[in-house]
PDB file of C-alpha atoms in Angstrom:
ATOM      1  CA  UNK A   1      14.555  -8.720 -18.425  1.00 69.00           C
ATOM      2  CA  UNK A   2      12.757 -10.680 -15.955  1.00 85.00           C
ATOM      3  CA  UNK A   3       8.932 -10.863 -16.750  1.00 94.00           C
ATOM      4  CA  UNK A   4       6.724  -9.026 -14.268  1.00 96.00           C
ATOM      5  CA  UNK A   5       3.011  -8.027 -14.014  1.00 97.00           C
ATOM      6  CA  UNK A   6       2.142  -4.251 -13.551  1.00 97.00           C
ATOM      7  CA  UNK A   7      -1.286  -3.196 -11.616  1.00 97.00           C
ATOM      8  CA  UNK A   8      -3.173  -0.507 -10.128  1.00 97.00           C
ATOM      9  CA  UNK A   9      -3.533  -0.648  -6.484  1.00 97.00           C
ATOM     10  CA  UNK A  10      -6.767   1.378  -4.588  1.00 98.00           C
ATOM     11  CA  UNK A  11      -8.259   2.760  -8.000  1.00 97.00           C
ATOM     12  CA  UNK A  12     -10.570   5.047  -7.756  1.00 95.00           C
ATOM     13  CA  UNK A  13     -14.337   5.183  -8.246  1.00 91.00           C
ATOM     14  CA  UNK A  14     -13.918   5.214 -12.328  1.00 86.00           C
ATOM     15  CA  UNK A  15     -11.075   2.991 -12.389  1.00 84.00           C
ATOM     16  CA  UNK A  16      -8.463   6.024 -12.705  1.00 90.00           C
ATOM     17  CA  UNK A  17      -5.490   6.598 -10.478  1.00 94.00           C
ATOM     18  CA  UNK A  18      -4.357   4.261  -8.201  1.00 95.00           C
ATOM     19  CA  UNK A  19      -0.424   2.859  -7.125  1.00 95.00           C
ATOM     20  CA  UNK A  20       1.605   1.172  -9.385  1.00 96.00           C
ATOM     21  CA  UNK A  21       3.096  -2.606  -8.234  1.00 97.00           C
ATOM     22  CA  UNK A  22       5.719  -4.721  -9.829  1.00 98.00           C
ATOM     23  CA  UNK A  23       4.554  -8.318  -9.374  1.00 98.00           C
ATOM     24  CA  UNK A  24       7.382 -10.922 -10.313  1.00 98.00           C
ATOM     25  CA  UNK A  25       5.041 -14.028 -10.464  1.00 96.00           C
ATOM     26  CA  UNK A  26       8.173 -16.203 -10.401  1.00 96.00           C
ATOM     27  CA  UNK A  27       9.995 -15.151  -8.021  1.00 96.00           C
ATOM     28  CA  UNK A  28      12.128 -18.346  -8.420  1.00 95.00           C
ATOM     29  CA  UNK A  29      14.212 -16.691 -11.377  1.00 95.00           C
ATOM     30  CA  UNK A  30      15.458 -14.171  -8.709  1.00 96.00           C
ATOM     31  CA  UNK A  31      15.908 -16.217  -5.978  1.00 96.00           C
ATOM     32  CA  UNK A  32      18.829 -13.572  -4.087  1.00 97.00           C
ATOM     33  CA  UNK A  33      18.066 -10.289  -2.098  1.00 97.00           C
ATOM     34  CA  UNK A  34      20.193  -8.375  -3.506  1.00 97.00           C
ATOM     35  CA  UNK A  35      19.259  -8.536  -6.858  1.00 97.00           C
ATOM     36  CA  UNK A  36      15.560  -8.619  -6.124  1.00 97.00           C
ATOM     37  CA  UNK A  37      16.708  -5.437  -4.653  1.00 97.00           C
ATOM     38  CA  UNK A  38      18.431  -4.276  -7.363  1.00 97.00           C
ATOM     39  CA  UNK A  39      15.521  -5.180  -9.960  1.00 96.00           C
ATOM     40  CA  UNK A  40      13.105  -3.038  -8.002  1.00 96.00           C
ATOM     41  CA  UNK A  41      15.610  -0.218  -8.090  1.00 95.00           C
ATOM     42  CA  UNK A  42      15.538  -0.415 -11.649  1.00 96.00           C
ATOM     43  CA  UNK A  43      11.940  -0.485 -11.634  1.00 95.00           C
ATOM     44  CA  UNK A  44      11.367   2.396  -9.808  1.00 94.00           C
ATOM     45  CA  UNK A  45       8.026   1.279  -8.572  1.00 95.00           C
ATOM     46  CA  UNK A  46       7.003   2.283  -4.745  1.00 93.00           C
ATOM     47  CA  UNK A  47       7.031  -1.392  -4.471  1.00 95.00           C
ATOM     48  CA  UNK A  48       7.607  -4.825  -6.187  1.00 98.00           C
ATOM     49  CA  UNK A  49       6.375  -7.533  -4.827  1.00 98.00           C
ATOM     50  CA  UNK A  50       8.470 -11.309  -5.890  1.00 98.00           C
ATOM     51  CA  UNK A  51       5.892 -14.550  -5.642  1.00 98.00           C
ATOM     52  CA  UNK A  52       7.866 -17.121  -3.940  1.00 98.00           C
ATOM     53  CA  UNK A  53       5.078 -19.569  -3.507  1.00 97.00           C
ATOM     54  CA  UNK A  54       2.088 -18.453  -5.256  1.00 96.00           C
ATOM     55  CA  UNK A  55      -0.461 -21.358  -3.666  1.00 95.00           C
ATOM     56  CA  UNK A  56       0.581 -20.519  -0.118  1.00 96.00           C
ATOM     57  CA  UNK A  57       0.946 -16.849  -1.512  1.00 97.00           C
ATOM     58  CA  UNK A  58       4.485 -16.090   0.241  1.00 98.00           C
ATOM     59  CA  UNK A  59       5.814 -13.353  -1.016  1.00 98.00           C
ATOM     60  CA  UNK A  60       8.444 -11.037  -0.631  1.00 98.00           C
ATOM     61  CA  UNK A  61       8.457  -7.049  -0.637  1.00 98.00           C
ATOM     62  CA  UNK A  62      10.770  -3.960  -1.673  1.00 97.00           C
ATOM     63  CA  UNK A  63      10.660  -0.772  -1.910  1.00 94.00           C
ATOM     64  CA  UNK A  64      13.835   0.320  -4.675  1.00 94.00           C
ATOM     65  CA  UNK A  65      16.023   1.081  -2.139  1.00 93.00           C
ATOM     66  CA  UNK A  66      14.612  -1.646   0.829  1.00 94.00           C
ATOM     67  CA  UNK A  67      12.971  -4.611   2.298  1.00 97.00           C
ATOM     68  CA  UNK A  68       9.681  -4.433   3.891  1.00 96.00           C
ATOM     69  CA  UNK A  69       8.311  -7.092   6.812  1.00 96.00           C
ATOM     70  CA  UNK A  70       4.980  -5.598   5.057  1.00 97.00           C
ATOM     71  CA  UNK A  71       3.429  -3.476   2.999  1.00 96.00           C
ATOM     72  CA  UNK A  72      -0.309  -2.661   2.106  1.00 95.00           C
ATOM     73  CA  UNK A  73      -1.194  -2.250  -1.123  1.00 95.00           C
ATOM     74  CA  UNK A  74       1.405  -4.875  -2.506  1.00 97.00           C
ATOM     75  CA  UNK A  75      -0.616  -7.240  -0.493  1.00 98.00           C
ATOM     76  CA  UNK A  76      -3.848  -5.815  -1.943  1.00 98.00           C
ATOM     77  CA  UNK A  77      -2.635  -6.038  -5.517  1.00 98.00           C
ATOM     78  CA  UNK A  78      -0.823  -9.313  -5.020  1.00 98.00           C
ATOM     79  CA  UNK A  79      -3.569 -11.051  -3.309  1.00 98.00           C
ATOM     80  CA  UNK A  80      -6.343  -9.696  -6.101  1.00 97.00           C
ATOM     81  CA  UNK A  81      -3.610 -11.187  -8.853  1.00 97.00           C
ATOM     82  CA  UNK A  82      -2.705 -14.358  -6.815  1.00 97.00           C
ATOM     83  CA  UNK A  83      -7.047 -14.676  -5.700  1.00 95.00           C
ATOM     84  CA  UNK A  84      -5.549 -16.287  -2.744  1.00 96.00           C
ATOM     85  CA  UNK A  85      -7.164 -16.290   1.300  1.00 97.00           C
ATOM     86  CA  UNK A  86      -4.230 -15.522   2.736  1.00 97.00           C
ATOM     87  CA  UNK A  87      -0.783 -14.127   2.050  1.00 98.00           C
ATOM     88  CA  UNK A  88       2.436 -15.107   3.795  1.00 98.00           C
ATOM     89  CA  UNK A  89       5.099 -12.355   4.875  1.00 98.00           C
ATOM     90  CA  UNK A  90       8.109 -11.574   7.069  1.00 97.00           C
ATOM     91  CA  UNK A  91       5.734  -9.900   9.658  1.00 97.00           C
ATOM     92  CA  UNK A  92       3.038 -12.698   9.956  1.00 97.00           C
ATOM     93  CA  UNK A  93      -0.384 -13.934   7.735  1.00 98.00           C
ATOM     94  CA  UNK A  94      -1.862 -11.458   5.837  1.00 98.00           C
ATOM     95  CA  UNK A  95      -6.126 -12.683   5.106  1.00 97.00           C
ATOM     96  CA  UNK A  96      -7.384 -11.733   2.194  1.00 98.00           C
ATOM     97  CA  UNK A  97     -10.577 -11.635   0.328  1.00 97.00           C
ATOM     98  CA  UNK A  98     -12.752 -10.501  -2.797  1.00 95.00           C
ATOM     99  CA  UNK A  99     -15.608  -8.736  -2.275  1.00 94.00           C
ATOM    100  CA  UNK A 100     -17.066  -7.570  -5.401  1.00 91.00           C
ATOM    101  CA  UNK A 101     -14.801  -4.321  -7.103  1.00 94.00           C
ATOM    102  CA  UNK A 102     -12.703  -4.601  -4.049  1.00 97.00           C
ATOM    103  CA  UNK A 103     -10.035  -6.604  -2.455  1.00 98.00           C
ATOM    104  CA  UNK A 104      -9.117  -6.836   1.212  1.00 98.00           C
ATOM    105  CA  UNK A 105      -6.764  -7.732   3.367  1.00 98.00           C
ATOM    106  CA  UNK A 106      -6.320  -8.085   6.773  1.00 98.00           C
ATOM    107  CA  UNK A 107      -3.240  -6.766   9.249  1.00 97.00           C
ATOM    108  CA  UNK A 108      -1.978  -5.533  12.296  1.00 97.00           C
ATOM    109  CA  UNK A 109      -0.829  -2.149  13.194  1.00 96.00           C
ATOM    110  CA  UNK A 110       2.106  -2.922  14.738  1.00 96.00           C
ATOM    111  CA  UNK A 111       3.410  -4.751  11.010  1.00 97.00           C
ATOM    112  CA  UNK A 112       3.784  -1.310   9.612  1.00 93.00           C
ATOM    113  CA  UNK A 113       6.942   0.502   9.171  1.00 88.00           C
ATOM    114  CA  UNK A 114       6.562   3.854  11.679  1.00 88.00           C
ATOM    115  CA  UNK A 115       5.490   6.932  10.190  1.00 93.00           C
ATOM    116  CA  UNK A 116       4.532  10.201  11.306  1.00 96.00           C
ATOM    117  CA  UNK A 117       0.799  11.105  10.870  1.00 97.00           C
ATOM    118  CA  UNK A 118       0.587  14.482  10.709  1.00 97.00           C
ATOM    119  CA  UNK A 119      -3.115  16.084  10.963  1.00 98.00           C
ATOM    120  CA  UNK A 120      -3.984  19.115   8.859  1.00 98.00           C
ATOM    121  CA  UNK A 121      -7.052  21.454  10.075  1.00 98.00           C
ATOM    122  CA  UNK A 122      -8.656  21.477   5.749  1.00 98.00           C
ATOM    123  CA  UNK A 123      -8.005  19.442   3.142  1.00 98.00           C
ATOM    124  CA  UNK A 124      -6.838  22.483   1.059  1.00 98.00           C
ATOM    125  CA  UNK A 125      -3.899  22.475   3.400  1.00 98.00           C
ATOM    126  CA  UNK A 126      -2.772  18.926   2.605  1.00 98.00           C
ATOM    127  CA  UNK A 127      -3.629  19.797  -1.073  1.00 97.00           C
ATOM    128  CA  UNK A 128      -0.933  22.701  -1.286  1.00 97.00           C
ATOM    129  CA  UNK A 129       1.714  20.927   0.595  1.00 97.00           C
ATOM    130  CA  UNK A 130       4.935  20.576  -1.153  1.00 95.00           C
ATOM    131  CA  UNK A 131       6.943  18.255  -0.973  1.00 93.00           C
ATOM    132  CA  UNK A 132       9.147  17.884   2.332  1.00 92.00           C
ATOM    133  CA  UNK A 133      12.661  17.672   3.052  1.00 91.00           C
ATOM    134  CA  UNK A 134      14.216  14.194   3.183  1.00 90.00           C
ATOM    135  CA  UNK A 135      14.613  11.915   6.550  1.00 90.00           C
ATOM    136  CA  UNK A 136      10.893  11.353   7.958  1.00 93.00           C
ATOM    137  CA  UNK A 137       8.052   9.197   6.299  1.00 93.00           C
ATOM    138  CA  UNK A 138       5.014  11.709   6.761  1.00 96.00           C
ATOM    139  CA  UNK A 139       1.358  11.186   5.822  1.00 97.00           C
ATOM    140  CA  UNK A 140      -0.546  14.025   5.956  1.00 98.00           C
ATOM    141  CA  UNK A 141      -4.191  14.049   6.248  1.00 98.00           C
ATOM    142  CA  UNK A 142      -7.312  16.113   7.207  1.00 98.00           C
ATOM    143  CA  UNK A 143     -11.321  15.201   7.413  1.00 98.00           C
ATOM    144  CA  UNK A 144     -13.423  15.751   4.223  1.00 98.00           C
ATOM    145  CA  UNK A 145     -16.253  15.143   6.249  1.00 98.00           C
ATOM    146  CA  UNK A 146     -15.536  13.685   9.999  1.00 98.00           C
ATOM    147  CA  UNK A 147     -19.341  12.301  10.741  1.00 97.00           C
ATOM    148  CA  UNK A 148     -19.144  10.119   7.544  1.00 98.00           C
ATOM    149  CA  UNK A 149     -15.291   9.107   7.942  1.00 98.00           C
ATOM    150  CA  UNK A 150     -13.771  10.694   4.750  1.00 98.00           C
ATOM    151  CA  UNK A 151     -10.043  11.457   5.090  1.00 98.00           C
ATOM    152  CA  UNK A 152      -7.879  13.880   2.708  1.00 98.00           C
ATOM    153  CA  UNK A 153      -3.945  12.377   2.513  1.00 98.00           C
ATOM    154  CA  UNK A 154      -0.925  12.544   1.172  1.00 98.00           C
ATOM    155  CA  UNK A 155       2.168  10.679   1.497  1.00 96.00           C
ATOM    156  CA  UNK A 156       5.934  11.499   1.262  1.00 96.00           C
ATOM    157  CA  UNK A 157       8.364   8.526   1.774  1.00 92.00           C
ATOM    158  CA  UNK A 158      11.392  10.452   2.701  1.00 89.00           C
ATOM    159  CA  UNK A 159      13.553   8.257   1.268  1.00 86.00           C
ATOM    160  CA  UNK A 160      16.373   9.478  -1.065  1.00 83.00           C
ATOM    161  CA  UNK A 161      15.200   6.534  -3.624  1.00 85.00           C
ATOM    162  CA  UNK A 162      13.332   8.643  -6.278  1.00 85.00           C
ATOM    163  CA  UNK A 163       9.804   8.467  -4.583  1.00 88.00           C
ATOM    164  CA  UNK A 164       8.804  11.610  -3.161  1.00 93.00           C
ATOM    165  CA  UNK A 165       5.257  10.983  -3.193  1.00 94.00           C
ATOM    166  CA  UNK A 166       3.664   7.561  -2.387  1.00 92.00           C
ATOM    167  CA  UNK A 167       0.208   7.510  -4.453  1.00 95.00           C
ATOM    168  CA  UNK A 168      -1.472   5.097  -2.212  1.00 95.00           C
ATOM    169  CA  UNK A 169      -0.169   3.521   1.008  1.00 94.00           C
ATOM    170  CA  UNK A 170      -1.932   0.796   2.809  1.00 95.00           C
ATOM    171  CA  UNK A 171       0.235   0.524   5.272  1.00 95.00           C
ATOM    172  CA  UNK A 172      -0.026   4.787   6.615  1.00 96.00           C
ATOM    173  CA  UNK A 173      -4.302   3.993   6.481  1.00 97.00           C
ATOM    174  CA  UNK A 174      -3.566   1.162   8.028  1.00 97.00           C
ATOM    175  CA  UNK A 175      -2.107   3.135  11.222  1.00 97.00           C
ATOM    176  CA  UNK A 176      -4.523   5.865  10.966  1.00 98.00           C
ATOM    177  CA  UNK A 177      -7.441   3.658  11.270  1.00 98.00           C
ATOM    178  CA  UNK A 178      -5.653   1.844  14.092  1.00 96.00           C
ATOM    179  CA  UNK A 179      -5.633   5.633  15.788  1.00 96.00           C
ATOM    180  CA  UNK A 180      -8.585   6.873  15.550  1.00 97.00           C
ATOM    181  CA  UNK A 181     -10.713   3.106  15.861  1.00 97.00           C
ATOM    182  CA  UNK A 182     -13.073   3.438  13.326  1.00 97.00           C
ATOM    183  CA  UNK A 183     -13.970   2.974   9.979  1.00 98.00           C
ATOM    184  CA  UNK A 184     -11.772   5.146   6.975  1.00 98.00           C
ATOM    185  CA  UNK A 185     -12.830   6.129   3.557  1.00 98.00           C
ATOM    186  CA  UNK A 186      -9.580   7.850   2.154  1.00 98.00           C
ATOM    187  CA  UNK A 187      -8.636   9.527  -0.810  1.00 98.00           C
ATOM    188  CA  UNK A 188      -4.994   9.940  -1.498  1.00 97.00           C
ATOM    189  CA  UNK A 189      -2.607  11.431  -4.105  1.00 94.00           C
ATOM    190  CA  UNK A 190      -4.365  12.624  -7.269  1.00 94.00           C
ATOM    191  CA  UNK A 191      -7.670  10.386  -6.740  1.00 94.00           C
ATOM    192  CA  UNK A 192      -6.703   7.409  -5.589  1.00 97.00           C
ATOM    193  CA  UNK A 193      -9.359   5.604  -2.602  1.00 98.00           C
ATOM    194  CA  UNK A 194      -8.227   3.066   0.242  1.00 98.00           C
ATOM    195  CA  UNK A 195     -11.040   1.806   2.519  1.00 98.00           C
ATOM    196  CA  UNK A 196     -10.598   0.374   5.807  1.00 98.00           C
ATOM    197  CA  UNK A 197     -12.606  -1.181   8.740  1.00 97.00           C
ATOM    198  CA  UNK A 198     -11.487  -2.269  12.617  1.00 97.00           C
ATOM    199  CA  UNK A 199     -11.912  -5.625  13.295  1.00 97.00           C
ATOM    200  CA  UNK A 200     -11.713  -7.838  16.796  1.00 95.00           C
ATOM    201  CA  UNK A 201      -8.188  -8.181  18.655  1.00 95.00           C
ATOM    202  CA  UNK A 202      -6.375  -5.588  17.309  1.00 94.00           C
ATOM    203  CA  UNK A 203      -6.605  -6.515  12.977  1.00 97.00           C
ATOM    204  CA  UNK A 204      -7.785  -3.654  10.374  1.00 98.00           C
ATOM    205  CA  UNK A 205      -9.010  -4.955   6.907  1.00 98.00           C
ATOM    206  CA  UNK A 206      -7.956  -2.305   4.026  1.00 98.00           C
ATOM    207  CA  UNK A 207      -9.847  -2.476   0.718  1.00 98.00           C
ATOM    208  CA  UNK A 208      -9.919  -1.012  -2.776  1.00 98.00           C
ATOM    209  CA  UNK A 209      -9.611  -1.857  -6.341  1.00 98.00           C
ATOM    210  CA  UNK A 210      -6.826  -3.588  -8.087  1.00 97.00           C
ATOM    211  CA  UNK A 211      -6.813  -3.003 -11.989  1.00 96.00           C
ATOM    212  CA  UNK A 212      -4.210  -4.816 -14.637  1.00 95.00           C
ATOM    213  CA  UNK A 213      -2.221  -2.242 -16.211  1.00 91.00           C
ATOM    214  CA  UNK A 214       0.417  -4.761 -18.175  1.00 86.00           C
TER     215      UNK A 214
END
């Protein structure tokens, strides 16, 4: 089995919760899409992320059933484990930075895969969801408290890969802070948080805590 490194991506408060990453610090040993493909299918991670230069920090995402340009909190959690300023990826140069208990990184909008943000009137709604038929990538969220910024969400892939709820995604706050231009502090799946801030010329920064797990 090829050796990998397992963390916790956008912890919350007490160090609980949080999305599981595959890291494969050498991503040398796999150096072939499809079976970097087929190790993160076997996996079964919402991503796993393959180091393919880790002092430039280029690195190479997938989900277990496919590619991604980018990807938020495998940047997070890669960038954290790599302690690197910037991360290279298909869609362009990720920043990055530590900052205390959190990471950050910094992206564009337009890097994100499209999904469909879908606003709830209470958080209670988004709480009893169920899970939703297969075919659209939905993240469903709702204000805990609008003046201060604090979002209730939920994520469902929609993929037919064993996923049907993403615990964290960097990627969905990433376009919801790009909507509504200002400032997010979001708590997803069971207790997991993702901050995020606007920044000049169109980049958001998205933050949280990385943790070790293996």
């Amino acid at each position: 089995m090829t050796d990998y490194d397992v963390l916790r991506v956008f912890c919350g408060p007490r160090g609980g919760y949080g999305n599981e990453l595959g890291v494969v610090r050498d991503g040398s040993v796999l150096p072939e899409r499809e079976d970097r493909q087929a190790l993160a299918a076997k996996l079964g991670f919402s991503e796993t992320v393959f180091v393919d230069d880790p002092e430039r920090g280029v690195i190479d995402i997938y989900t277990p059933s496919l590619r991604l340009p980018f990807a938020g909190h495998p940047c997070v959690g890669t960038a954290w484990l790599l302690d690197v300023p910037e991360l290279v990826v298909p869609a362009g140069v990720v920043g990055a930075r530590q900052d205390g208990e959190f990471c950050w990184i910094e992206a564009r909008a337009e890097w994100a895969p499209p999904r469909t943000l879908r606003q709830y009137a209470t958080a209670a709604e988004v709480d009893d969801l169920e899970v939703p038929p297969k075919g659209e990538w939905i993240y469903a969220w709702a204000w805990l408290d609008e003046s201060a910024g604090r979002v209730r969400a939920r994520a469902f892939p929609g993929r037919d890969d064993g996923i049907e709820e993403d615990e964290a995604t960097g990627a969905a706050a990433l376009l919801l802070t790009d909507r509504l231009g200002r400032a997010l502090n979001i708590t997803q799946g069971t207790g997991s948080q993702i901050l995020t801030a606007p920044q000049p010329e169109g980049w958001t920064e998205i933050g949280g805590r990385v943790y070790l797990e293996r």
